[in-house]
PDB file of C-alpha atoms in Angstrom:
ATOM      1  CA  ASN A   1     -44.678   2.719   3.398  1.00  0.00           C
ATOM      2  CA  ALA A   2     -46.631   2.963   6.479  1.00  0.00           C
ATOM      3  CA  GLY A   3     -50.045   3.983   5.103  1.00  0.00           C
ATOM      4  CA  VAL A   4     -52.289   5.177   8.301  1.00  0.00           C
ATOM      5  CA  THR A   5     -50.471   5.132  11.785  1.00  0.00           C
ATOM      6  CA  GLN A   6     -52.562   5.697  14.684  1.00  0.00           C
ATOM      7  CA  THR A   7     -50.891   6.078  18.339  1.00  0.00           C
ATOM      8  CA  PRO A   8     -51.503   5.004  20.856  1.00  0.00           C
ATOM      9  CA  LYS A   9     -52.764   1.465  20.203  1.00  0.00           C
ATOM     10  CA  PHE A  10     -54.460   1.282  23.875  1.00  0.00           C
ATOM     11  CA  GLN A  11     -55.306   3.814  26.457  1.00  0.00           C
ATOM     12  CA  VAL A  12     -57.034   4.078  29.515  1.00  0.00           C
ATOM     13  CA  LEU A  13     -58.387   7.569  30.962  1.00  0.00           C
ATOM     14  CA  LYS A  14     -60.244   8.666  33.935  1.00  0.00           C
ATOM     15  CA  THR A  15     -63.454  10.275  33.470  1.00  0.00           C
ATOM     16  CA  GLY A  16     -62.606  13.768  33.106  1.00  0.00           C
ATOM     17  CA  GLN A  17     -59.011  13.545  31.754  1.00  0.00           C
ATOM     18  CA  SER A  18     -58.313  14.894  28.119  1.00  0.00           C
ATOM     19  CA  MET A  19     -56.062  13.397  25.476  1.00  0.00           C
ATOM     20  CA  THR A  20     -55.301  13.226  21.895  1.00  0.00           C
ATOM     21  CA  LEU A  21     -55.399  10.438  19.536  1.00  0.00           C
ATOM     22  CA  GLN A  22     -52.803  10.674  16.850  1.00  0.00           C
ATOM     23  CA  CYS A  23     -53.160   9.974  13.431  1.00  0.00           C
ATOM     24  CA  ALA A  24     -50.527  10.297  10.579  1.00  0.00           C
ATOM     25  CA  GLN A  25     -50.810   8.900   6.768  1.00  0.00           C
ATOM     26  CA  ASP A  26     -47.823   9.229   4.331  1.00  0.00           C
ATOM     27  CA  MET A  27     -50.090   8.870   1.235  1.00  0.00           C
ATOM     28  CA  ASN A  28     -50.515  12.394   0.391  1.00  0.00           C
ATOM     29  CA  HIS A  29     -54.134  12.048   0.606  1.00  0.00           C
ATOM     30  CA  GLU A  30     -56.412  15.114   0.905  1.00  0.00           C
ATOM     31  CA  TYR A  31     -59.258  13.359   2.593  1.00  0.00           C
ATOM     32  CA  MET A  32     -58.894  12.313   6.427  1.00  0.00           C
ATOM     33  CA  SER A  33     -61.564  11.120   8.934  1.00  0.00           C
ATOM     34  CA  TRP A  34     -62.446   9.779  12.428  1.00  0.00           C
ATOM     35  CA  TYR A  35     -64.917   6.684  12.955  1.00  0.00           C
ATOM     36  CA  ARG A  36     -65.526   5.026  16.422  1.00  0.00           C
ATOM     37  CA  GLN A  37     -66.727   1.495  16.460  1.00  0.00           C
ATOM     38  CA  ASP A  38     -69.221   0.207  19.243  1.00  0.00           C
ATOM     39  CA  PRO A  39     -70.177  -3.526  19.469  1.00  0.00           C
ATOM     40  CA  GLY A  40     -73.409  -4.117  17.384  1.00  0.00           C
ATOM     41  CA  MET A  41     -73.135  -0.426  15.543  1.00  0.00           C
ATOM     42  CA  GLY A  42     -70.680  -0.511  12.787  1.00  0.00           C
ATOM     43  CA  LEU A  43     -68.163   2.301  12.366  1.00  0.00           C
ATOM     44  CA  ARG A  44     -69.640   6.059  12.682  1.00  0.00           C
ATOM     45  CA  LEU A  45     -68.076   9.098  11.507  1.00  0.00           C
ATOM     46  CA  ILE A  46     -67.057  11.343  14.153  1.00  0.00           C
ATOM     47  CA  HIS A  47     -65.311  14.085  12.211  1.00  0.00           C
ATOM     48  CA  TYR A  48     -63.605  14.610   8.711  1.00  0.00           C
ATOM     49  CA  SER A  49     -61.431  17.016   6.640  1.00  0.00           C
ATOM     50  CA  VAL A  50     -61.083  17.457   2.957  1.00  0.00           C
ATOM     51  CA  GLY A  51     -57.903  19.355   3.132  1.00  0.00           C
ATOM     52  CA  ALA A  52     -55.479  21.069   5.401  1.00  0.00           C
ATOM     53  CA  GLY A  53     -57.344  24.107   7.269  1.00  0.00           C
ATOM     54  CA  ILE A  54     -60.755  22.385   6.508  1.00  0.00           C
ATOM     55  CA  THR A  55     -62.680  20.244   9.101  1.00  0.00           C
ATOM     56  CA  ASP A  56     -66.364  19.560   9.392  1.00  0.00           C
ATOM     57  CA  GLN A  57     -68.288  17.133  11.703  1.00  0.00           C
ATOM     58  CA  GLY A  58     -69.726  13.723  10.930  1.00  0.00           C
ATOM     59  CA  GLU A  59     -72.567  11.944  12.781  1.00  0.00           C
ATOM     60  CA  VAL A  60     -71.356  11.635  16.288  1.00  0.00           C
ATOM     61  CA  PRO A  61     -68.958  14.814  16.954  1.00  0.00           C
ATOM     62  CA  ASN A  62     -70.206  15.768  20.572  1.00  0.00           C
ATOM     63  CA  GLY A  63     -66.978  15.586  22.778  1.00  0.00           C
ATOM     64  CA  TYR A  64     -64.243  15.785  20.122  1.00  0.00           C
ATOM     65  CA  ASN A  65     -62.371  18.191  18.456  1.00  0.00           C
ATOM     66  CA  VAL A  66     -60.057  18.162  15.450  1.00  0.00           C
ATOM     67  CA  SER A  67     -57.630  20.373  13.694  1.00  0.00           C
ATOM     68  CA  ARG A  68     -55.816  19.598  10.331  1.00  0.00           C
ATOM     69  CA  SER A  69     -52.693  21.798  10.273  1.00  0.00           C
ATOM     70  CA  THR A  70     -50.882  19.712   7.656  1.00  0.00           C
ATOM     71  CA  THR A  71     -51.993  17.048   5.018  1.00  0.00           C
ATOM     72  CA  GLU A  72     -50.216  14.372   6.717  1.00  0.00           C
ATOM     73  CA  ASP A  73     -51.834  14.704  10.482  1.00  0.00           C
ATOM     74  CA  PHE A  74     -55.295  14.643  11.706  1.00  0.00           C
ATOM     75  CA  PRO A  75     -55.274  14.460  15.650  1.00  0.00           C
ATOM     76  CA  LEU A  76     -58.548  13.857  17.420  1.00  0.00           C
ATOM     77  CA  ARG A  77     -58.993  15.655  20.894  1.00  0.00           C
ATOM     78  CA  LEU A  78     -61.029  14.390  23.466  1.00  0.00           C
ATOM     79  CA  LEU A  79     -61.821  17.599  25.898  1.00  0.00           C
ATOM     80  CA  SER A  80     -63.291  15.691  29.094  1.00  0.00           C
ATOM     81  CA  ALA A  81     -63.474  12.039  28.654  1.00  0.00           C
ATOM     82  CA  ALA A  82     -66.611  10.231  29.603  1.00  0.00           C
ATOM     83  CA  PRO A  83     -67.421   6.550  29.956  1.00  0.00           C
ATOM     84  CA  SER A  84     -69.573   6.781  26.658  1.00  0.00           C
ATOM     85  CA  GLN A  85     -66.444   7.693  24.574  1.00  0.00           C
ATOM     86  CA  THR A  86     -65.312   3.919  25.522  1.00  0.00           C
ATOM     87  CA  SER A  87     -64.964   2.780  22.082  1.00  0.00           C
ATOM     88  CA  VAL A  88     -62.338   1.669  19.254  1.00  0.00           C
ATOM     89  CA  TYR A  89     -61.579   4.552  17.124  1.00  0.00           C
ATOM     90  CA  PHE A  90     -60.374   4.363  13.685  1.00  0.00           C
ATOM     91  CA  CYS A  91     -58.400   7.235  11.436  1.00  0.00           C
ATOM     92  CA  ALA A  92     -58.981   6.817   7.605  1.00  0.00           C
ATOM     93  CA  SER A  93     -57.483   8.634   4.622  1.00  0.00           C
ATOM     94  CA  SER A  94     -58.377   8.729   1.007  1.00  0.00           C
ATOM     95  CA  ARG A  95     -57.633  10.454  -2.386  1.00  0.00           C
ATOM     96  CA  THR A  96     -59.913  13.029  -3.698  1.00  0.00           C
ATOM     97  CA  GLY A  97     -61.754  12.426  -6.712  1.00  0.00           C
ATOM     98  CA  GLY A  98     -64.591  10.434  -7.952  1.00  0.00           C
ATOM     99  CA  THR A  99     -64.578   6.878  -6.997  1.00  0.00           C
ATOM    100  CA  THR A 100     -61.848   5.925  -4.296  1.00  0.00           C
ATOM    101  CA  GLU A 101     -61.674   3.751  -1.390  1.00  0.00           C
ATOM    102  CA  ALA A 102     -60.394   4.850   2.172  1.00  0.00           C
ATOM    103  CA  PHE A 103     -57.471   3.408   3.921  1.00  0.00           C
ATOM    104  CA  PHE A 104     -57.855   2.758   7.820  1.00  0.00           C
ATOM    105  CA  GLY A 105     -55.297   2.815  10.643  1.00  0.00           C
ATOM    106  CA  GLN A 106     -54.986  -0.132  13.048  1.00  0.00           C
ATOM    107  CA  GLY A 107     -57.335   1.457  15.298  1.00  0.00           C
ATOM    108  CA  THR A 108     -57.047   2.930  18.939  1.00  0.00           C
ATOM    109  CA  ARG A 109     -58.761   0.836  21.863  1.00  0.00           C
ATOM    110  CA  LEU A 110     -59.827   3.514  24.507  1.00  0.00           C
ATOM    111  CA  THR A 111     -61.417   2.516  27.919  1.00  0.00           C
ATOM    112  CA  VAL A 112     -62.904   5.458  30.062  1.00  0.00           C
ATOM    113  CA  VAL A 113     -63.349   4.500  33.616  1.00  0.00           C
TER     114      VAL A 113
ATOM    115  CA  ASP B   1     -82.029   5.873  11.809  1.00  0.00           C
ATOM    116  CA  GLN B   2     -79.828   3.229   9.955  1.00  0.00           C
ATOM    117  CA  GLN B   3     -79.200   4.126   6.562  1.00  0.00           C
ATOM    118  CA  VAL B   4     -77.173   0.825   5.883  1.00  0.00           C
ATOM    119  CA  LYS B   5     -78.137  -2.104   6.832  1.00  0.00           C
ATOM    120  CA  GLN B   6     -76.655  -5.628   7.133  1.00  0.00           C
ATOM    121  CA  ASN B   7     -79.499  -7.894   8.935  1.00  0.00           C
ATOM    122  CA  SER B   8     -77.314 -11.119   9.074  1.00  0.00           C
ATOM    123  CA  PRO B   9     -74.901 -10.686  12.133  1.00  0.00           C
ATOM    124  CA  SER B  10     -73.291 -13.836  11.328  1.00  0.00           C
ATOM    125  CA  LEU B  11     -72.728 -16.605   8.432  1.00  0.00           C
ATOM    126  CA  SER B  12     -71.132 -19.780   8.632  1.00  0.00           C
ATOM    127  CA  VAL B  13     -70.049 -21.588   5.015  1.00  0.00           C
ATOM    128  CA  GLN B  14     -67.990 -24.589   4.237  1.00  0.00           C
ATOM    129  CA  GLU B  15     -64.548 -24.445   2.780  1.00  0.00           C
ATOM    130  CA  GLY B  16     -65.178 -24.523  -1.325  1.00  0.00           C
ATOM    131  CA  ARG B  17     -68.675 -23.257  -1.135  1.00  0.00           C
ATOM    132  CA  ILE B  18     -70.046 -19.625  -1.840  1.00  0.00           C
ATOM    133  CA  SER B  19     -70.446 -17.146   0.682  1.00  0.00           C
ATOM    134  CA  ILE B  20     -73.158 -14.503   0.199  1.00  0.00           C
ATOM    135  CA  LEU B  21     -73.167 -11.238   2.132  1.00  0.00           C
ATOM    136  CA  ASN B  22     -76.408  -8.733   1.916  1.00  0.00           C
ATOM    137  CA  CYS B  23     -76.393  -5.091   2.355  1.00  0.00           C
ATOM    138  CA  ASP B  24     -79.574  -2.678   2.045  1.00  0.00           C
ATOM    139  CA  TYR B  25     -79.567   0.907   2.069  1.00  0.00           C
ATOM    140  CA  THR B  26     -82.528   3.424   2.213  1.00  0.00           C
ATOM    141  CA  ASN B  27     -80.555   6.896   1.097  1.00  0.00           C
ATOM    142  CA  SER B  28     -81.301   6.652  -2.767  1.00  0.00           C
ATOM    143  CA  MET B  29     -78.527   9.666  -2.766  1.00  0.00           C
ATOM    144  CA  PHE B  30     -75.863   6.997  -2.452  1.00  0.00           C
ATOM    145  CA  ASP B  31     -73.822   6.194  -5.567  1.00  0.00           C
ATOM    146  CA  TYR B  32     -70.878   4.345  -4.439  1.00  0.00           C
ATOM    147  CA  PHE B  33     -70.475   0.899  -2.161  1.00  0.00           C
ATOM    148  CA  LEU B  34     -67.531  -0.576  -0.795  1.00  0.00           C
ATOM    149  CA  TRP B  35     -66.948  -3.780   1.190  1.00  0.00           C
ATOM    150  CA  TYR B  36     -64.406  -3.839   3.857  1.00  0.00           C
ATOM    151  CA  LYS B  37     -62.857  -7.082   5.627  1.00  0.00           C
ATOM    152  CA  LYS B  38     -61.966  -6.501   9.204  1.00  0.00           C
ATOM    153  CA  TYR B  39     -59.628  -8.986  11.378  1.00  0.00           C
ATOM    154  CA  PRO B  40     -59.743  -8.686  14.759  1.00  0.00           C
ATOM    155  CA  ALA B  41     -57.522  -6.113  16.428  1.00  0.00           C
ATOM    156  CA  GLU B  42     -57.160  -4.725  13.133  1.00  0.00           C
ATOM    157  CA  GLY B  43     -58.398  -1.800  11.080  1.00  0.00           C
ATOM    158  CA  PRO B  44     -60.865  -2.373   8.081  1.00  0.00           C
ATOM    159  CA  THR B  45     -59.399  -3.160   4.713  1.00  0.00           C
ATOM    160  CA  PHE B  46     -60.833  -2.701   1.387  1.00  0.00           C
ATOM    161  CA  LEU B  47     -61.963  -5.464  -0.566  1.00  0.00           C
ATOM    162  CA  ILE B  48     -64.147  -4.268  -3.591  1.00  0.00           C
ATOM    163  CA  SER B  49     -66.576  -1.476  -4.479  1.00  0.00           C
ATOM    164  CA  ILE B  50     -69.158  -0.513  -7.283  1.00  0.00           C
ATOM    165  CA  SER B  51     -70.385   2.633  -8.690  1.00  0.00           C
ATOM    166  CA  SER B  52     -74.145   2.951  -9.100  1.00  0.00           C
ATOM    167  CA  ILE B  53     -73.753   3.107 -12.868  1.00  0.00           C
ATOM    168  CA  LYS B  54     -72.945  -0.569 -12.680  1.00  0.00           C
ATOM    169  CA  ASP B  55     -74.696  -3.642 -11.618  1.00  0.00           C
ATOM    170  CA  LYS B  56     -71.616  -5.890 -11.236  1.00  0.00           C
ATOM    171  CA  ASN B  57     -68.098  -5.807 -10.238  1.00  0.00           C
ATOM    172  CA  GLU B  58     -65.289  -8.580 -10.230  1.00  0.00           C
ATOM    173  CA  ASP B  59     -62.038  -9.040  -8.462  1.00  0.00           C
ATOM    174  CA  GLY B  60     -60.702 -12.620  -8.515  1.00  0.00           C
ATOM    175  CA  ARG B  61     -63.099 -14.805  -6.189  1.00  0.00           C
ATOM    176  CA  PHE B  62     -65.019 -11.263  -5.080  1.00  0.00           C
ATOM    177  CA  THR B  63     -68.226 -10.215  -6.971  1.00  0.00           C
ATOM    178  CA  VAL B  64     -70.282  -7.312  -5.618  1.00  0.00           C
ATOM    179  CA  PHE B  65     -73.920  -7.376  -7.037  1.00  0.00           C
ATOM    180  CA  LEU B  66     -76.092  -3.768  -6.862  1.00  0.00           C
ATOM    181  CA  ASN B  67     -79.749  -3.751  -7.148  1.00  0.00           C
ATOM    182  CA  LYS B  68     -80.409   0.010  -7.299  1.00  0.00           C
ATOM    183  CA  SER B  69     -84.300  -0.304  -7.393  1.00  0.00           C
ATOM    184  CA  ALA B  70     -84.125  -2.669  -4.811  1.00  0.00           C
ATOM    185  CA  LYS B  71     -81.687  -0.720  -2.991  1.00  0.00           C
ATOM    186  CA  HIS B  72     -79.744  -3.747  -2.193  1.00  0.00           C
ATOM    187  CA  LEU B  73     -76.164  -5.049  -2.901  1.00  0.00           C
ATOM    188  CA  SER B  74     -74.371  -8.331  -2.142  1.00  0.00           C
ATOM    189  CA  LEU B  75     -71.088  -9.616  -2.103  1.00  0.00           C
ATOM    190  CA  HIS B  76     -70.193 -13.086  -3.296  1.00  0.00           C
ATOM    191  CA  ILE B  77     -66.984 -14.777  -2.135  1.00  0.00           C
ATOM    192  CA  VAL B  78     -66.184 -18.130  -4.636  1.00  0.00           C
ATOM    193  CA  PRO B  79     -64.678 -20.429  -3.179  1.00  0.00           C
ATOM    194  CA  SER B  80     -64.712 -19.206   0.232  1.00  0.00           C
ATOM    195  CA  GLN B  81     -61.624 -20.014   2.057  1.00  0.00           C
ATOM    196  CA  PRO B  82     -60.762 -20.389   5.662  1.00  0.00           C
ATOM    197  CA  GLY B  83     -58.806 -16.915   5.411  1.00  0.00           C
ATOM    198  CA  ASP B  84     -62.073 -15.190   4.661  1.00  0.00           C
ATOM    199  CA  SER B  85     -63.324 -15.911   7.890  1.00  0.00           C
ATOM    200  CA  ALA B  86     -63.479 -12.170   9.288  1.00  0.00           C
ATOM    201  CA  VAL B  87     -66.091  -9.382   9.898  1.00  0.00           C
ATOM    202  CA  TYR B  88     -67.645  -7.752   6.439  1.00  0.00           C
ATOM    203  CA  PHE B  89     -68.713  -4.278   6.395  1.00  0.00           C
ATOM    204  CA  CYS B  90     -70.959  -2.840   3.878  1.00  0.00           C
ATOM    205  CA  ALA B  91     -70.168   1.075   3.341  1.00  0.00           C
ATOM    206  CA  ALA B  92     -71.992   3.709   1.209  1.00  0.00           C
ATOM    207  CA  SER B  93     -71.206   7.198   0.007  1.00  0.00           C
ATOM    208  CA  LEU B  94     -71.638   9.831  -2.402  1.00  0.00           C
ATOM    209  CA  VAL B  95     -69.221  10.017  -5.272  1.00  0.00           C
ATOM    210  CA  GLY B  96     -66.270  12.501  -4.288  1.00  0.00           C
ATOM    211  CA  THR B  97     -66.887  12.103  -0.925  1.00  0.00           C
ATOM    212  CA  ALA B  98     -64.784   9.383   0.313  1.00  0.00           C
ATOM    213  CA  SER B  99     -64.123  11.109   3.547  1.00  0.00           C
ATOM    214  CA  LYS B 100     -67.692  10.437   4.636  1.00  0.00           C
ATOM    215  CA  LEU B 101     -68.760   6.528   4.648  1.00  0.00           C
ATOM    216  CA  THR B 102     -71.826   5.374   6.174  1.00  0.00           C
ATOM    217  CA  PHE B 103     -71.235   1.916   7.336  1.00  0.00           C
ATOM    218  CA  GLY B 104     -73.502  -1.039   8.148  1.00  0.00           C
ATOM    219  CA  THR B 105     -73.324  -3.291  11.508  1.00  0.00           C
ATOM    220  CA  GLY B 106     -71.011  -6.078  10.025  1.00  0.00           C
ATOM    221  CA  THR B 107     -71.382  -9.770   9.405  1.00  0.00           C
ATOM    222  CA  ARG B 108     -69.255 -12.261  10.766  1.00  0.00           C
ATOM    223  CA  LEU B 109     -68.392 -14.624   8.179  1.00  0.00           C
ATOM    224  CA  GLN B 110     -66.718 -18.192   9.597  1.00  0.00           C
ATOM    225  CA  VAL B 111     -65.555 -20.530   6.943  1.00  0.00           C
ATOM    226  CA  MET B 112     -65.236 -24.024   8.314  1.00  0.00           C
ATOM    227  CA  LEU B 113     -62.846 -26.495   7.125  1.00  0.00           C
TER     228      LEU B 113
END
């Protein structure tokens, strides 16, 4: 089984361009999340979803949009890329319920020039 | 406002000895804590977790200790092996909200031969 799959693995954008980072999971998990990792700052939550049709903002949502039309997919959209969005992006999924862990994809390294 | 702190950016340990990684948190509402291991160019992988109703959880060479009064947890790796060399992240959440993890900044562990 693939787990959490992110595409692309690398991307270079020009300032002002838009793009969508894809995330798919095959574990039938209800919860999905997007994080960004910047040097010295750990992972920070951008947006999350507790089920199809339900999304909410995390700690650093500005400049990003999400939607969740299926259980499997949770794309992250950059509307107008800025150099401050240069980062490594991780998608995660987890089961519902009490004490469960999140499973992470391999990440997308995004550079905005 | 860093709610989860890992004050040691790096740690070097001899192979076969104990590695102790520390984590402090400020939000007393957190009741579920996780440790993730991350290799370069890969996503974080779940290592071990502990609920706030416990003070210790073991899984093979890995043990996590929780001191709720001090808002402190630690990860012990015994014996340390070269393959344990990675960045370790401490994360915290509320039970039932695995989609919303708050991460520390990470500790880079190097296990020397």
